[in-house]
Coordinates of C-alpha atoms and ligand atoms in Angstrom, one line a residue:
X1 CA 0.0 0.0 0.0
X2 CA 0.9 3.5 -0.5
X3 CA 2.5 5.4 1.9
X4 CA 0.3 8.5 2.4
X5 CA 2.4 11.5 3.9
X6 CA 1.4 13.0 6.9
X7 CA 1.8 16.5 5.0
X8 CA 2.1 17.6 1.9
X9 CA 2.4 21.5 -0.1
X10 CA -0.6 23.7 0.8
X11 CA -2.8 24.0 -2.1
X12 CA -1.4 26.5 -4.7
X13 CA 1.9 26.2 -3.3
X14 CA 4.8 24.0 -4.5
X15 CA 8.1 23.0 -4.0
X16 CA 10.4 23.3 -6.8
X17 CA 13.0 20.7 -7.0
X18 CA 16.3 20.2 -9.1
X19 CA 16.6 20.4 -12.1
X20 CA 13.8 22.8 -12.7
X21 CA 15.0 24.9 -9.6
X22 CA 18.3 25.6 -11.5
X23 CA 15.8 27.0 -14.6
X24 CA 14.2 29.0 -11.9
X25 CA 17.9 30.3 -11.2
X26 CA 18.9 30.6 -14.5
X27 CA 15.2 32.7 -15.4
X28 CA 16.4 35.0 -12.6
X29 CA 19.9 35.3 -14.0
X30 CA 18.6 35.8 -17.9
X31 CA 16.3 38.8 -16.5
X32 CA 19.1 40.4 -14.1
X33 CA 21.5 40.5 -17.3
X34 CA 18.8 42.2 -19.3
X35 CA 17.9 44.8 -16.3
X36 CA 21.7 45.5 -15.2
X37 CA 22.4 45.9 -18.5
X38 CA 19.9 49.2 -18.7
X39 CA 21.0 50.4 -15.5
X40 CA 19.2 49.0 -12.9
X41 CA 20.1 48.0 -9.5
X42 CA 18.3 45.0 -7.4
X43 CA 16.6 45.6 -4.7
X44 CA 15.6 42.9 -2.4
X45 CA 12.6 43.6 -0.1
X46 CA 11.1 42.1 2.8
X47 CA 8.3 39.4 2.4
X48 CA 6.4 41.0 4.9
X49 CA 5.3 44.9 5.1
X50 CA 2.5 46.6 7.6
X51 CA -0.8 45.8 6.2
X52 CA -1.2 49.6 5.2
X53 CA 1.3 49.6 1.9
X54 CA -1.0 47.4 0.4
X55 CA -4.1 48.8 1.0
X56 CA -2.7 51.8 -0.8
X57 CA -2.8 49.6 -3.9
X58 CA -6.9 50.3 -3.8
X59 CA -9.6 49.0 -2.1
X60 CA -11.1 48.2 -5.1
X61 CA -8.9 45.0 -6.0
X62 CA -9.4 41.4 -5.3
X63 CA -5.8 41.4 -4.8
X64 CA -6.3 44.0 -1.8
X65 CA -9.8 43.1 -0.4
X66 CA -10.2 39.3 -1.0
X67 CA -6.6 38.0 -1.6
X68 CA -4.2 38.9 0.8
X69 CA -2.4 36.7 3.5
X70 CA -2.7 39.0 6.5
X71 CA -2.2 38.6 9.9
X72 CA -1.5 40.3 13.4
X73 CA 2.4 39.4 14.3
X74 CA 2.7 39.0 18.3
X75 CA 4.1 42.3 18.4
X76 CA 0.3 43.4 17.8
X77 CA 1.0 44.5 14.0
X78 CA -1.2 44.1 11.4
X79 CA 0.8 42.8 9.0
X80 CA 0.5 40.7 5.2
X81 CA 2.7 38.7 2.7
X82 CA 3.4 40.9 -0.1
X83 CA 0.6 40.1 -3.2
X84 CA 3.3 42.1 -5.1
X85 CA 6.3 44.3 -5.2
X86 CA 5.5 47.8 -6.8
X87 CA 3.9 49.1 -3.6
X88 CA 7.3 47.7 -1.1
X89 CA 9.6 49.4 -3.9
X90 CA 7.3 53.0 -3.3
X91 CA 7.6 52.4 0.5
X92 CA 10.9 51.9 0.2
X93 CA 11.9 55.2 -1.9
X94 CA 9.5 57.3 0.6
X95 CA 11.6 55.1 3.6
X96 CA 15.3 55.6 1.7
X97 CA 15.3 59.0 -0.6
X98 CA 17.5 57.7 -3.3
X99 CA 18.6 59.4 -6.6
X100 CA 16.0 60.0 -9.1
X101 CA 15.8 58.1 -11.3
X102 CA 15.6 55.5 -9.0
X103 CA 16.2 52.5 -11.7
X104 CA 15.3 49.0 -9.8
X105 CA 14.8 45.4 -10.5
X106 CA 13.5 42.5 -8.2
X107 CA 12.8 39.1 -8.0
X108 CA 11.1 37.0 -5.5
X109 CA 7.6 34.9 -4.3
X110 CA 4.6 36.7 -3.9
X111 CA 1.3 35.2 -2.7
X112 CA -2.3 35.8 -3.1
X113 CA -4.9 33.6 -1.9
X114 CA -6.7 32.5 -5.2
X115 CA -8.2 29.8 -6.8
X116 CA -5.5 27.5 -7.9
X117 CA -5.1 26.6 -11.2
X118 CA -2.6 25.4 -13.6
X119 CA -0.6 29.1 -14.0
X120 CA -2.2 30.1 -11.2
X121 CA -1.1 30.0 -7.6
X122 CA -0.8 31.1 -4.1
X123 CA 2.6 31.6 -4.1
X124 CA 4.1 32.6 -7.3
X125 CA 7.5 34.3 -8.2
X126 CA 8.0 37.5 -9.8
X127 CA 10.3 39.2 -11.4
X128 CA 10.0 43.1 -12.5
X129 CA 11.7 46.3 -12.7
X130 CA 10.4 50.2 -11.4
X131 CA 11.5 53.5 -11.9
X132 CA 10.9 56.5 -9.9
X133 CA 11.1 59.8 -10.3
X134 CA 11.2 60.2 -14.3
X135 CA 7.9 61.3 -16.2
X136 CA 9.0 60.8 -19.8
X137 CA 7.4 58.6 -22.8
X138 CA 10.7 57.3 -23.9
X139 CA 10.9 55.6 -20.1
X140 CA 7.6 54.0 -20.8
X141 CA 9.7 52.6 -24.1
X142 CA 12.7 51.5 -22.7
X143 CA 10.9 49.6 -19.7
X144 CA 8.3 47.9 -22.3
X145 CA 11.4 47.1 -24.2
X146 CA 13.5 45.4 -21.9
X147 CA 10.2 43.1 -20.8
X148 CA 10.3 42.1 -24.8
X149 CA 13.7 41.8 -24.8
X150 CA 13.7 39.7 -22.0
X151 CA 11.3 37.5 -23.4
X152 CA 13.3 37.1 -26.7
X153 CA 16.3 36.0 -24.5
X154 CA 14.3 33.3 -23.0
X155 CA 13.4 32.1 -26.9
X156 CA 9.6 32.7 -26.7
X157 CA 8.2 33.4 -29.3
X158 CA 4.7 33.8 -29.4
X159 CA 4.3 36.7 -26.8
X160 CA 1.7 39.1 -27.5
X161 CA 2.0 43.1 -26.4
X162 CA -1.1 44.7 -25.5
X163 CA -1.3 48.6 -25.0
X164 CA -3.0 51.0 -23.5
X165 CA -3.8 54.6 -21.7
X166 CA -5.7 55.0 -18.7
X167 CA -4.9 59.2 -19.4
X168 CA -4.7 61.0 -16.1
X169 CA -6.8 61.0 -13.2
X170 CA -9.3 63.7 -14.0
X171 CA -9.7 61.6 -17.7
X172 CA -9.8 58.4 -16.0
X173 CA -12.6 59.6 -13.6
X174 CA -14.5 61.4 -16.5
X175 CA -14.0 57.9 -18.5
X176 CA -15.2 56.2 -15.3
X177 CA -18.5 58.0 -14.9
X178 CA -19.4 58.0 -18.5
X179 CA -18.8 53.9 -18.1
X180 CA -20.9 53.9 -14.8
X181 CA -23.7 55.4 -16.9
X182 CA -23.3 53.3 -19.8
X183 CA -23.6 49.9 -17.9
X184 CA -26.3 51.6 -15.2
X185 CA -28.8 52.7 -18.6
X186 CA -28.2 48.6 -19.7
X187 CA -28.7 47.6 -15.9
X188 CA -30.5 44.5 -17.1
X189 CA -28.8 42.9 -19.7
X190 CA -26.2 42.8 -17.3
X191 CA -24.4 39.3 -15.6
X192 CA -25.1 39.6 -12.0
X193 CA -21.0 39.4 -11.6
X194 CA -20.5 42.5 -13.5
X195 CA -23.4 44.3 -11.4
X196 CA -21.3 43.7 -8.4
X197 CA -18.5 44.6 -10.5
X198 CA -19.8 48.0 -11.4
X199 CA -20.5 48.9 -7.8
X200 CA -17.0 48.8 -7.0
X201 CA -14.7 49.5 -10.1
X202 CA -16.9 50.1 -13.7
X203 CA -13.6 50.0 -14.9
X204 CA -13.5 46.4 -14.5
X205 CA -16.4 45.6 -16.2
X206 CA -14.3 45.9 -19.3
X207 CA -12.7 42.6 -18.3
X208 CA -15.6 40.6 -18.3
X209 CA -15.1 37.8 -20.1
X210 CA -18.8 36.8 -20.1
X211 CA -20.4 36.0 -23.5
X212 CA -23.8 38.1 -21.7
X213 CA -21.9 40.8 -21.2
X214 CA -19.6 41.0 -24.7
X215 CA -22.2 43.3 -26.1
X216 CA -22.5 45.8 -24.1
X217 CA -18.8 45.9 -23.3
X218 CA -18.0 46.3 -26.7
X219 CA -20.4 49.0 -27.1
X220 CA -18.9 50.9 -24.0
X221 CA -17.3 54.2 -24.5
X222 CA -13.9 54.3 -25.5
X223 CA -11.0 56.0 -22.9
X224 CA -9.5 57.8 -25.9
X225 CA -12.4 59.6 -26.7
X226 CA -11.5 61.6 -22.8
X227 CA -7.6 61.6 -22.8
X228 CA -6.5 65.1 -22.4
X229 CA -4.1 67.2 -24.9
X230 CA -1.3 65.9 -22.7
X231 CA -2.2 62.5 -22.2
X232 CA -2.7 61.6 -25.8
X233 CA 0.4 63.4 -26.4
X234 CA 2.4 60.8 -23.7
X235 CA 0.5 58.0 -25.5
X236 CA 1.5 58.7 -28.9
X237 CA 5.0 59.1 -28.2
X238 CA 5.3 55.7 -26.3
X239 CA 3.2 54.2 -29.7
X240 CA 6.5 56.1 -31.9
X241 CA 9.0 54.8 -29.7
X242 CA 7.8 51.3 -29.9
X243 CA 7.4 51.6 -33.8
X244 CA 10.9 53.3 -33.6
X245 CA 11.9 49.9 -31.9
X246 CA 10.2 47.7 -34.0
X247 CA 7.8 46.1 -31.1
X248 CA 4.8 44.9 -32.9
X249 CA 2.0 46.0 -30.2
X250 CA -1.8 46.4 -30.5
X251 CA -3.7 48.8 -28.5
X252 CA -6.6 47.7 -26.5
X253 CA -8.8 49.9 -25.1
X254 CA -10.1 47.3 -22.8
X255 CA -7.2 46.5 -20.8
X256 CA -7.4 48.1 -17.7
X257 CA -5.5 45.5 -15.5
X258 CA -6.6 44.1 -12.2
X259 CA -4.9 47.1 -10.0
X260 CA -6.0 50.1 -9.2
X261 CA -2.6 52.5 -9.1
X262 CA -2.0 52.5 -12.5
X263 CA -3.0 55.8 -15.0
X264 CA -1.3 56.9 -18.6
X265 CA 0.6 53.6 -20.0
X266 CA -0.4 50.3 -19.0
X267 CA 0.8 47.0 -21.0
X268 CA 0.3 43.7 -20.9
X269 CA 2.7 40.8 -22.7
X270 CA 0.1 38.1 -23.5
X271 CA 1.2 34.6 -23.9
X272 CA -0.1 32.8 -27.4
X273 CA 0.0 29.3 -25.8
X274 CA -1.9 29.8 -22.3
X275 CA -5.9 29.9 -21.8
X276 CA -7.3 33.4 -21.4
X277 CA -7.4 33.5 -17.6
X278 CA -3.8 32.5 -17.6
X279 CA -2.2 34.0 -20.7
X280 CA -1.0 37.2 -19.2
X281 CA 3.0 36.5 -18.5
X282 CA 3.3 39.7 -17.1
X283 CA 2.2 43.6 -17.0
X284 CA 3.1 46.6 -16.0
X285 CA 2.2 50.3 -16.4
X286 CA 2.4 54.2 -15.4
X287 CA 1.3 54.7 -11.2
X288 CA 2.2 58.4 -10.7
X289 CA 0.3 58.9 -7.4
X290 CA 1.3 55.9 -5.7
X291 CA 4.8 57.5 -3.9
X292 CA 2.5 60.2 -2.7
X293 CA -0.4 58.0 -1.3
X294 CA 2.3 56.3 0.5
X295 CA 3.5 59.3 2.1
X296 CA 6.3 60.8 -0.4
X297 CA 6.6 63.8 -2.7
X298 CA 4.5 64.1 -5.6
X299 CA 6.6 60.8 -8.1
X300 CA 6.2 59.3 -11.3
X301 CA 6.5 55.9 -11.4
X302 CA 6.5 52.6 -14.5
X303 CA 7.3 49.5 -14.2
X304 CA 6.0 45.9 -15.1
X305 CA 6.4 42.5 -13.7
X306 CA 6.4 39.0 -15.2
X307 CA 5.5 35.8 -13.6
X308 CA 7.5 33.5 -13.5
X309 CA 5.8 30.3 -13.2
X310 CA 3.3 31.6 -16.1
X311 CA 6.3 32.1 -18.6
X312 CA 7.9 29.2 -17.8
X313 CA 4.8 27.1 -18.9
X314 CA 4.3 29.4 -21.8
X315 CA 8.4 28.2 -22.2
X316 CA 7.4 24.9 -22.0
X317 CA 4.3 25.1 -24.7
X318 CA 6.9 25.9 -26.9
X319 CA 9.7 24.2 -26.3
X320 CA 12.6 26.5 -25.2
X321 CA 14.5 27.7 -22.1
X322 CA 14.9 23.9 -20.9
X323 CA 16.1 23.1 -17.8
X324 CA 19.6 22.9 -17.6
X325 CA 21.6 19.7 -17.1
X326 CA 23.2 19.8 -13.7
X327 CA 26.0 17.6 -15.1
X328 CA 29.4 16.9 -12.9
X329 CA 32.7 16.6 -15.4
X330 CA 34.1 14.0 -13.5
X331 CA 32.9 11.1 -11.5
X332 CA 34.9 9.3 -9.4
X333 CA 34.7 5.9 -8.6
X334 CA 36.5 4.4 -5.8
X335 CA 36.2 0.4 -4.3
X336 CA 39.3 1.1 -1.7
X337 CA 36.9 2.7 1.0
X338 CA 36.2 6.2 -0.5
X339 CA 39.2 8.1 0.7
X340 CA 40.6 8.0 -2.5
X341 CA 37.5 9.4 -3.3
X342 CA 38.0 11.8 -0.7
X343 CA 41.2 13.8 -1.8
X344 CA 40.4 13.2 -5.5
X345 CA 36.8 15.1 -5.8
X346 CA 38.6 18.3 -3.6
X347 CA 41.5 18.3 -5.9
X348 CA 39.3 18.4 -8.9
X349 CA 36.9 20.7 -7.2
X350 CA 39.5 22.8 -6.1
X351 CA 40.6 23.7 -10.2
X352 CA 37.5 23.8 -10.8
X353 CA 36.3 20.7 -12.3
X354 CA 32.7 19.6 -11.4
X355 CA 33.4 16.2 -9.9
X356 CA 30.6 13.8 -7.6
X357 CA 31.4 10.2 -6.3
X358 CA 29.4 7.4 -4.4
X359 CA 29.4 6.7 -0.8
X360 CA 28.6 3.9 1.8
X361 CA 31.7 1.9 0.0
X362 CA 29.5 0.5 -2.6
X363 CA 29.8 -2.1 -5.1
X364 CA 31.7 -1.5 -8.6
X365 CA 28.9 -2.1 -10.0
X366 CA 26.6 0.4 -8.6
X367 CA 29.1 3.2 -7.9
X368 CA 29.4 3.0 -12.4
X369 CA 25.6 3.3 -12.4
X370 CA 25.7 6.3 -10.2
X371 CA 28.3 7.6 -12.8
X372 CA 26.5 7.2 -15.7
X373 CA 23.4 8.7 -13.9
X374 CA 25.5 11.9 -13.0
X375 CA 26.2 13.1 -16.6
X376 CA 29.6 13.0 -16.3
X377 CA 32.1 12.9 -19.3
X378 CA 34.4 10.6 -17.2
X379 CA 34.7 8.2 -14.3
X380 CA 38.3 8.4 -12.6
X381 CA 38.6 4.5 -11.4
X382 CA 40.5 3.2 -8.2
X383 CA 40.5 -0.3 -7.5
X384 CA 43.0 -1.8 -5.4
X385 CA 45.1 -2.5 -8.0
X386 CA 45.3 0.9 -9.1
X387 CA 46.0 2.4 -5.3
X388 CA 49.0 0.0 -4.5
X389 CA 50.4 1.0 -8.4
X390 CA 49.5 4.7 -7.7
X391 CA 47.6 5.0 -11.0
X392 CA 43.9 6.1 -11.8
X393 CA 42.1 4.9 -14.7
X394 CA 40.2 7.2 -16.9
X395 CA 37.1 6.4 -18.7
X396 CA 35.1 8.7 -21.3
X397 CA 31.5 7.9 -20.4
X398 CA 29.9 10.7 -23.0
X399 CA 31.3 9.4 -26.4
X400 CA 30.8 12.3 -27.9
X401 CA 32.2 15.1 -25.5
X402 CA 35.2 12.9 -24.4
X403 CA 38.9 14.4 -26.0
X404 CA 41.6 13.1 -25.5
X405 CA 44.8 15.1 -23.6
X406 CA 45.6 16.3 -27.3
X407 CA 42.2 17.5 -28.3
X408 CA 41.4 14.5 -31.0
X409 CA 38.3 13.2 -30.0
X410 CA 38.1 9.8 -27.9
X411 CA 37.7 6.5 -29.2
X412 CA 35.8 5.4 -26.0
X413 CA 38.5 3.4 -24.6
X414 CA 40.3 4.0 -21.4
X415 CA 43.7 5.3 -20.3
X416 CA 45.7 4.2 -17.4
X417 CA 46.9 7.2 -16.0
X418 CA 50.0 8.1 -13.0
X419 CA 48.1 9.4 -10.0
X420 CA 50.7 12.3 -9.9
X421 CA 49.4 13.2 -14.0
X422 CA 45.7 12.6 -13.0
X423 CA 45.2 16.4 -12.6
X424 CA 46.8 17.8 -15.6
X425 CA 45.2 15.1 -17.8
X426 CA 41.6 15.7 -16.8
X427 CA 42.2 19.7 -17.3
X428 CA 43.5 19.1 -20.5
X429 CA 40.9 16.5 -21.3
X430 CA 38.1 18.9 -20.3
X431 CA 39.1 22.2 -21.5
Ligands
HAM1 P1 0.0 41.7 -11.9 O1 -0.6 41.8 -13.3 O2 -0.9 41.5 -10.8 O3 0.9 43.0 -11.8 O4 1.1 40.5 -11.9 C1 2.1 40.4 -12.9 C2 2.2 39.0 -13.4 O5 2.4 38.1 -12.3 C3 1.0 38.4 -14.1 O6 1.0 38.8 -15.4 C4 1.2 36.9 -14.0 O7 2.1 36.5 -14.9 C5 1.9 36.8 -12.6 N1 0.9 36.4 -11.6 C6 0.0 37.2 -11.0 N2 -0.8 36.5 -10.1 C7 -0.4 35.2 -10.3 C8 -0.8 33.9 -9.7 N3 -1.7 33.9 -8.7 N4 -0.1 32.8 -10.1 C9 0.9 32.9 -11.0 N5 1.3 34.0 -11.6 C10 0.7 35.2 -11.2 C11 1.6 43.3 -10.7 O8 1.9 42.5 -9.8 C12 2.2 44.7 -10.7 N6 3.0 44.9 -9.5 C13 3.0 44.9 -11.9 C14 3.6 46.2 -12.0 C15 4.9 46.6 -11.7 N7 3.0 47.4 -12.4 C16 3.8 48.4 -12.3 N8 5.0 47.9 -11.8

């Protein structure tokens, strides 16, 4: 019978084991190349924050008022895991004053309690990049572009990039009343979802995805027909940049993404592969007033993040970004007792040669299994024989990576080797 385990993962949480968590490392190091390399710095928050930087997010967000993992710590604060990062990076500008423009990139978990699914979870990772302090369409650009690039140095390629313009706050509001009319005048060909929708956000009707509602959502007003002379002004030049770029993008006037902060540019990279629920990889936008509502000077801020588990399904759908082998170089293979084993591995570690062995003293037979299972391109060999003859013999286990010393490629067959030439002969052999 089955053993059953007295615990496993809370739903919508997982653990990620090897080799995938070396992917998840690699993912992280792809994206900090792509970030460092337009200036930005990391910063690495706290998982935790006071209750009270999220809420500034807007109560108007499943993410704020339904999703978050809050709690009261024993010191009596009301605190929650973070559902994201843009709001930690604000409190920590308003907390630090650094330089504007304060260029940043993160990674890290984030968790929101919602309905697991396949891409979508409790705990997820993010990684993203913010800017403070710089109110200019060409930074609207180069962050958009650095999420595409990124995406192009994973391999994907079937990522979609929505656009859009929430225009400022007083067009936003105007856009929201004439919405809130629009649905309230067509109360009753409404879904009962979007009714409670309407009552807290009419913006978020737009995201129905209710075939009831499709009709009236596409007849809606449009939020271009209230953009003022300087919001359509900061919209179009972010449209010229991108053409000026060559990123295909298609505005939609619908996408008004699931929190509250943002105004002017918001984006969304959609995956081709992923249902509809699940396709966006990531998302960003313009959230100008957030620094202030956190207690700060009047900021502009942009930035985006991308999920992590979400792209690397999308990765998966299509076949790129595979895990990397964890391969050792060497193996080494001793039936004297292992402390041949011992000094051998630390020598070859200490030039740095990947090298892994066996241990418990185990058979010949199953210490060579464990070096074929280890990817290694040889096994170093000491039987007894070869420890009273100080020698080591050499095997090529990988055909068709094995060299020999002199760079011609192996026939297969092993060498016989001086302990005292071990060294230079698997450097030579490997380099
Ligand atoms: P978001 O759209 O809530 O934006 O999340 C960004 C991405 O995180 C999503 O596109 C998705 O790939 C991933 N994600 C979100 N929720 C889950 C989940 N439950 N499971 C798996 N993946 C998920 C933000 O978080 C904003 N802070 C982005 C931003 C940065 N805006 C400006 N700066």
């Amino acid at each position: 019978m089955a053993l059953v385990p007295d615990f496993q993962t809370s739903p919508g949480m997982r653990d990620i084991l090897p080799p995938e968590s070396a992917r998840w490392r690699r993912f992280v190091h792809v994206f900090a190349g792509v970030a460092e390399g337009a200036g930005d710095g990391q910063v690495i928050s706290p998982l935790l924050e006071d209750l009270g930087v999220f809420q500034r997010i807007g109560d108007a967000t499943d993410v704020v008022t339904k999703e978050m993992y809050d709690f009261v710590d024993k010191g009596g604060r009301h605190v929650a895991l973070r559902p994201e990062l843009t709001a930690s990076v604000c409190r920590a500008f308003v907390q630090h004053r650094p330089l504007t423009p304060w260029k940043v990139w993160y990674a890290g978990s984030q968790f929101r309690y919602e309905k697991p699914q396949r891409g979508r979870y409790r705990q997820f990772d993010q990684v993203g990049i913010e800017v403070l302090g710089a109110d200019d369409p060409y930074l609207d650009v180069e962050i958009i572009a650095l999420g595409w690039e990124f995406y192009r140095a994973l391999g994907l390629q079937q990522v979609n990039l929505l656009l859009n313009s929430l225009g400022e706050p007083a067009d936003r509001a105007r856009y929201v009343q004439a919405l809130q009319e629009h649905f309230e005048a067509h109360l009753d060909t409404l879904s009962d979802e979007s009714k409670v929708t309407l009552q807290k956000n009419p913006l978020r009707v737009l995201d129905s995805k209710r075939p009831q509602d499709a009709p009236l959502v596409a007849a809606a007003p449009k939020i271009a027909e209230f953009y003022s002379e300087a919001a359509a002004a900061h919209f179009a030049a972010v449209q010229a940049g991108l053409t000026e770029l060559g990123i295909p993008f298609t505005v939609d006037s619908k996408l008004v993404r699931g929190l509250d902060y943002y105004r002017h540019t918001t984006f969304e990279y959609q995956g081709g592969t992923l249902e509809s629920a699940q396709n966006a990889l990531g998302g960003g936008g313009r959230y100008d007033g957030l620094v202030e509502s956190l207690g700060g000077p009047p900021t502009a801020g942009i930035g985006f993040a991308l999920g992590l588990d979400r792209t690397l399904i999308a990765c998966d759908d299509e076949g790129v970004f595979p895990a990397p082998a964890n391969d050792v170089d060497v193996f080494v293979v001793d039936t004297t007792g292992g402390l041949q084993a011992l000094q051998i591995t630390a020598q070859l570690r200490d030039v740095g040669i990947g090298a892994d062995r066996a241990f418990e003293n185990r058979s010949m037979k199953s210490q060579m299994k464990a070096a074929d299972r280890s990817g290694a391109t040889y096994a170093v060999i000491i039987g007894s024989n070869e420890l009273d003859a100080g020698e080591a013999v050499v095997r090529p286990l990988r055909a068709e990576r094995a060299l020999n010393p002199d760079g011609s490629p192996s026939d297969g067959t092993q060498s016989t080797i001086p302990r005292s030439d071990l060294l230079d002969h698997l450097k030579k052999a490997l380099s």
